[in-house]
Amino acid sequence: MKGGKRELTFAILFGCPANIERHILGRLSRVKQYSSYPLVLPAIFAELERDRMKTVVKATVKAIEDEILKLGVVGSSEPREVEMRESRKNAWLNANNLRNSLRIWKEQLRKMAEQVAELSSVHQGKMIEGVFWQDKCENQLGNNAALKSSMERTGAMIRDQLQLLIEDHEDRIQDCTVGIEGMTIATQWPRF
């Protein structure tokens, strides 16, 4: 507590299980000097979403691989064949939708990284046209060089972490693409 003021951050997590809540609170308790940085919580949420998406991508790619393996089954009855085609189509559509969602999420991560750069400019005292909270930020940081330096370090750490998350999402997008292309090729084999 400095000068009678406390730096507080509030967040509401909807649909968050207790174990994730404990994880977030544990992370915040370990980053005390960085916890007042505006993008700490969104960066933690982004990491949690990355971990969740790894599981989703793995399950989706496995479903496509299973459908590809079923293509080799010969002699299915007509109703069973219709069911198998529907199952393959659903697996393919799910993978495409997941890949598109990952692309959108990757773009959001890129925008977060841009916001880190904007915050860095504000902390360095540079004016950003149209940013209404700049005066408030300047008033809070004042001439406190240590706080500005801490904010700069925190911003750099978050920017680096966001870049890693973006690269990880590229890998997940590629995993989906490989599965989708594999399904496309496998469905063409019987026609040759």
CSV table of C-alpha atoms in Angstrom, one decimal:
chain,number,residue,atom,x,y,z
A,1,MET,CA,0.0,0.0,0.0
A,2,LYS,CA,1.6,3.2,-1.2
A,3,GLY,CA,0.4,6.6,0.0
A,4,GLY,CA,-2.9,5.1,1.2
A,5,LYS,CA,-3.8,3.8,-2.2
A,6,ARG,CA,-4.2,0.2,-3.2
A,7,GLU,CA,-3.9,-1.2,-6.7
A,8,LEU,CA,-6.9,-3.5,-7.2
A,9,THR,CA,-8.0,-5.5,-10.1
A,10,PHE,CA,-11.4,-7.1,-10.3
A,11,ALA,CA,-12.6,-9.8,-12.7
A,12,ILE,CA,-15.6,-12.0,-13.1
A,13,LEU,CA,-15.2,-15.4,-14.6
A,14,PHE,CA,-18.4,-16.8,-15.8
A,15,GLY,CA,-18.6,-20.6,-16.2
A,16,CYS,CA,-15.3,-21.1,-14.6
A,17,PRO,CA,-14.8,-24.3,-12.6
A,18,ALA,CA,-13.3,-24.1,-9.1
A,19,ASN,CA,-10.0,-25.7,-10.2
A,20,ILE,CA,-9.5,-23.0,-12.9
A,21,GLU,CA,-10.4,-20.3,-10.4
A,22,ARG,CA,-7.8,-21.6,-7.9
A,23,HIS,CA,-5.2,-21.7,-10.8
A,24,ILE,CA,-5.9,-18.1,-11.7
A,25,LEU,CA,-5.7,-16.9,-8.1
A,26,GLY,CA,-2.5,-18.9,-7.6
A,27,ARG,CA,-0.9,-17.3,-10.7
A,28,LEU,CA,-2.0,-13.8,-9.5
A,29,SER,CA,-0.5,-14.4,-6.0
A,30,ARG,CA,2.8,-15.3,-7.6
A,31,VAL,CA,3.0,-12.2,-9.8
A,32,LYS,CA,2.4,-9.6,-7.2
A,33,GLN,CA,4.6,-6.8,-8.7
A,34,TYR,CA,3.0,-7.4,-12.1
A,35,SER,CA,-0.6,-7.9,-11.1
A,36,SER,CA,-1.6,-4.3,-11.7
A,37,TYR,CA,-0.6,-4.4,-15.3
A,38,PRO,CA,-3.9,-4.1,-17.3
A,39,LEU,CA,-3.3,-7.2,-19.5
A,40,VAL,CA,-2.2,-9.7,-16.9
A,41,LEU,CA,-5.6,-11.3,-16.5
A,42,PRO,CA,-6.4,-11.4,-20.2
A,43,ALA,CA,-3.0,-13.0,-20.8
A,44,ILE,CA,-3.7,-15.6,-18.1
A,45,PHE,CA,-7.1,-16.3,-19.7
A,46,ALA,CA,-5.4,-16.6,-23.1
A,47,GLU,CA,-3.1,-19.3,-21.7
A,48,LEU,CA,-6.0,-21.2,-20.2
A,49,GLU,CA,-7.8,-21.1,-23.5
A,50,ARG,CA,-4.7,-22.4,-25.3
A,51,ASP,CA,-4.5,-25.3,-22.9
A,52,ARG,CA,-8.2,-26.1,-23.5
A,53,MET,CA,-7.8,-25.8,-27.2
A,54,LYS,CA,-4.9,-28.3,-27.3
A,55,THR,CA,-7.3,-30.9,-25.9
A,56,VAL,CA,-10.1,-29.9,-28.4
A,57,VAL,CA,-7.8,-30.0,-31.4
A,58,LYS,CA,-6.4,-33.4,-30.4
A,59,ALA,CA,-9.9,-34.9,-30.1
A,60,THR,CA,-11.0,-33.3,-33.4
A,61,VAL,CA,-8.0,-34.5,-35.3
A,62,LYS,CA,-8.4,-38.0,-33.7
A,63,ALA,CA,-12.1,-38.0,-34.9
A,64,ILE,CA,-11.0,-37.2,-38.5
A,65,GLU,CA,-8.3,-39.9,-38.3
A,66,ASP,CA,-10.8,-42.4,-37.1
A,67,GLU,CA,-13.1,-41.5,-40.0
A,68,ILE,CA,-10.2,-41.9,-42.5
A,69,LEU,CA,-9.6,-45.4,-41.1
A,70,LYS,CA,-13.2,-46.3,-41.6
A,71,LEU,CA,-12.9,-45.5,-45.3
A,72,GLY,CA,-11.1,-48.7,-45.8
A,73,VAL,CA,-14.1,-50.8,-44.5
A,74,VAL,CA,-15.7,-52.5,-47.5
A,75,GLY,CA,-19.0,-54.2,-47.8
A,76,SER,CA,-21.1,-51.9,-45.6
A,77,SER,CA,-24.9,-52.0,-46.0
A,78,GLU,CA,-26.6,-49.0,-47.6
A,79,PRO,CA,-28.0,-47.5,-44.3
A,80,ARG,CA,-24.6,-48.0,-42.6
A,81,GLU,CA,-22.8,-46.3,-45.6
A,82,VAL,CA,-25.1,-43.3,-45.3
A,83,GLU,CA,-24.4,-43.1,-41.6
A,84,MET,CA,-20.6,-43.4,-42.2
A,85,ARG,CA,-20.8,-40.6,-44.8
A,86,GLU,CA,-22.7,-38.4,-42.4
A,87,SER,CA,-20.1,-39.1,-39.7
A,88,ARG,CA,-17.2,-38.2,-42.0
A,89,LYS,CA,-18.9,-35.0,-43.1
A,90,ASN,CA,-19.5,-34.0,-39.5
A,91,ALA,CA,-15.8,-34.7,-38.6
A,92,TRP,CA,-14.7,-32.7,-41.5
A,93,LEU,CA,-17.0,-29.8,-40.7
A,94,ASN,CA,-16.0,-29.8,-37.1
A,95,ALA,CA,-12.3,-29.6,-38.0
A,96,ASN,CA,-13.0,-26.8,-40.4
A,97,ASN,CA,-15.0,-24.9,-37.8
A,98,LEU,CA,-12.3,-25.4,-35.2
A,99,ARG,CA,-9.6,-24.2,-37.6
A,100,ASN,CA,-11.6,-21.1,-38.4
A,101,SER,CA,-12.2,-20.4,-34.6
A,102,LEU,CA,-8.5,-20.8,-34.0
A,103,ARG,CA,-7.7,-18.3,-36.7
A,104,ILE,CA,-10.1,-15.8,-35.1
A,105,TRP,CA,-8.6,-16.4,-31.7
A,106,LYS,CA,-5.1,-16.0,-33.1
A,107,GLU,CA,-6.2,-12.6,-34.5
A,108,GLN,CA,-7.5,-11.6,-31.1
A,109,LEU,CA,-4.1,-12.6,-29.5
A,110,ARG,CA,-2.4,-10.4,-32.2
A,111,LYS,CA,-4.7,-7.5,-31.2
A,112,MET,CA,-3.8,-8.0,-27.5
A,113,ALA,CA,-0.1,-7.8,-28.4
A,114,GLU,CA,-0.8,-4.5,-30.2
A,115,GLN,CA,-2.5,-3.3,-27.0
A,116,VAL,CA,0.7,-4.1,-25.1
A,117,ALA,CA,2.6,-1.9,-27.5
A,118,GLU,CA,0.0,0.9,-27.0
A,119,LEU,CA,0.4,0.6,-23.2
A,120,SER,CA,4.1,0.7,-23.6
A,121,SER,CA,3.8,4.0,-25.5
A,122,VAL,CA,1.6,5.5,-22.8
A,123,HIS,CA,4.1,4.4,-20.0
A,124,GLN,CA,6.9,6.1,-22.0
A,125,GLY,CA,4.9,9.3,-22.0
A,126,LYS,CA,4.1,9.2,-25.7
A,127,MET,CA,0.7,10.6,-26.7
A,128,ILE,CA,-1.6,8.3,-28.6
A,129,GLU,CA,-4.4,10.2,-30.4
A,130,GLY,CA,-7.9,9.2,-29.3
A,131,VAL,CA,-6.8,7.4,-26.1
A,132,PHE,CA,-9.0,8.9,-23.4
A,133,TRP,CA,-7.4,7.1,-20.5
A,134,GLN,CA,-3.9,8.5,-21.1
A,135,ASP,CA,-4.2,11.4,-18.7
A,136,LYS,CA,-5.4,9.0,-15.9
A,137,CYS,CA,-2.5,6.7,-16.6
A,138,GLU,CA,0.0,9.5,-16.5
A,139,ASN,CA,-1.5,10.8,-13.2
A,140,GLN,CA,-1.2,7.3,-11.7
A,141,LEU,CA,2.3,6.7,-12.9
A,142,GLY,CA,3.5,10.2,-12.4
A,143,ASN,CA,7.3,10.4,-12.3
A,144,ASN,CA,7.7,7.1,-10.6
A,145,ALA,CA,10.5,5.6,-12.7
A,146,ALA,CA,10.5,2.3,-10.9
A,147,LEU,CA,6.8,1.8,-11.5
A,148,LYS,CA,7.2,2.8,-15.2
A,149,SER,CA,10.1,0.4,-15.5
A,150,SER,CA,8.1,-2.4,-13.9
A,151,MET,CA,5.2,-1.8,-16.2
A,152,GLU,CA,7.7,-1.9,-19.2
A,153,ARG,CA,9.1,-5.2,-18.1
A,154,THR,CA,5.7,-6.6,-17.5
A,155,GLY,CA,4.5,-5.5,-20.9
A,156,ALA,CA,7.5,-7.1,-22.5
A,157,MET,CA,6.9,-10.4,-20.7
A,158,ILE,CA,3.2,-10.4,-21.7
A,159,ARG,CA,4.1,-9.5,-25.3
A,160,ASP,CA,6.5,-12.4,-25.5
A,161,GLN,CA,4.0,-14.7,-23.9
A,162,LEU,CA,1.3,-13.6,-26.4
A,163,GLN,CA,3.8,-14.2,-29.3
A,164,LEU,CA,4.3,-17.8,-28.0
A,165,LEU,CA,0.5,-18.3,-27.8
A,166,ILE,CA,0.1,-17.0,-31.4
A,167,GLU,CA,2.8,-19.5,-32.6
A,168,ASP,CA,1.1,-22.3,-30.6
A,169,HIS,CA,-2.2,-21.4,-32.3
A,170,GLU,CA,-0.4,-21.6,-35.6
A,171,ASP,CA,0.6,-25.2,-34.7
A,172,ARG,CA,-3.0,-26.1,-33.8
A,173,ILE,CA,-4.3,-24.5,-37.0
A,174,GLN,CA,-1.8,-26.6,-38.9
A,175,ASP,CA,-2.9,-29.8,-37.0
A,176,CYS,CA,-6.4,-29.1,-38.2
A,177,THR,CA,-5.3,-28.4,-41.7
A,178,VAL,CA,-3.4,-31.7,-41.9
A,179,GLY,CA,-6.5,-33.6,-40.7
A,180,ILE,CA,-8.8,-31.8,-43.1
A,181,GLU,CA,-6.4,-32.4,-46.1
A,182,GLY,CA,-5.9,-36.0,-45.0
A,183,MET,CA,-9.7,-36.5,-45.0
A,184,THR,CA,-10.0,-34.8,-48.4
A,185,ILE,CA,-7.3,-37.1,-49.9
A,186,ALA,CA,-8.6,-40.2,-48.3
A,187,THR,CA,-12.1,-39.6,-49.7
A,188,GLN,CA,-10.7,-39.3,-53.2
A,189,TRP,CA,-8.8,-42.7,-53.0
A,190,PRO,CA,-11.8,-44.9,-53.7
A,191,ARG,CA,-12.5,-43.0,-56.9
A,192,PHE,CA,-9.2,-43.8,-58.4
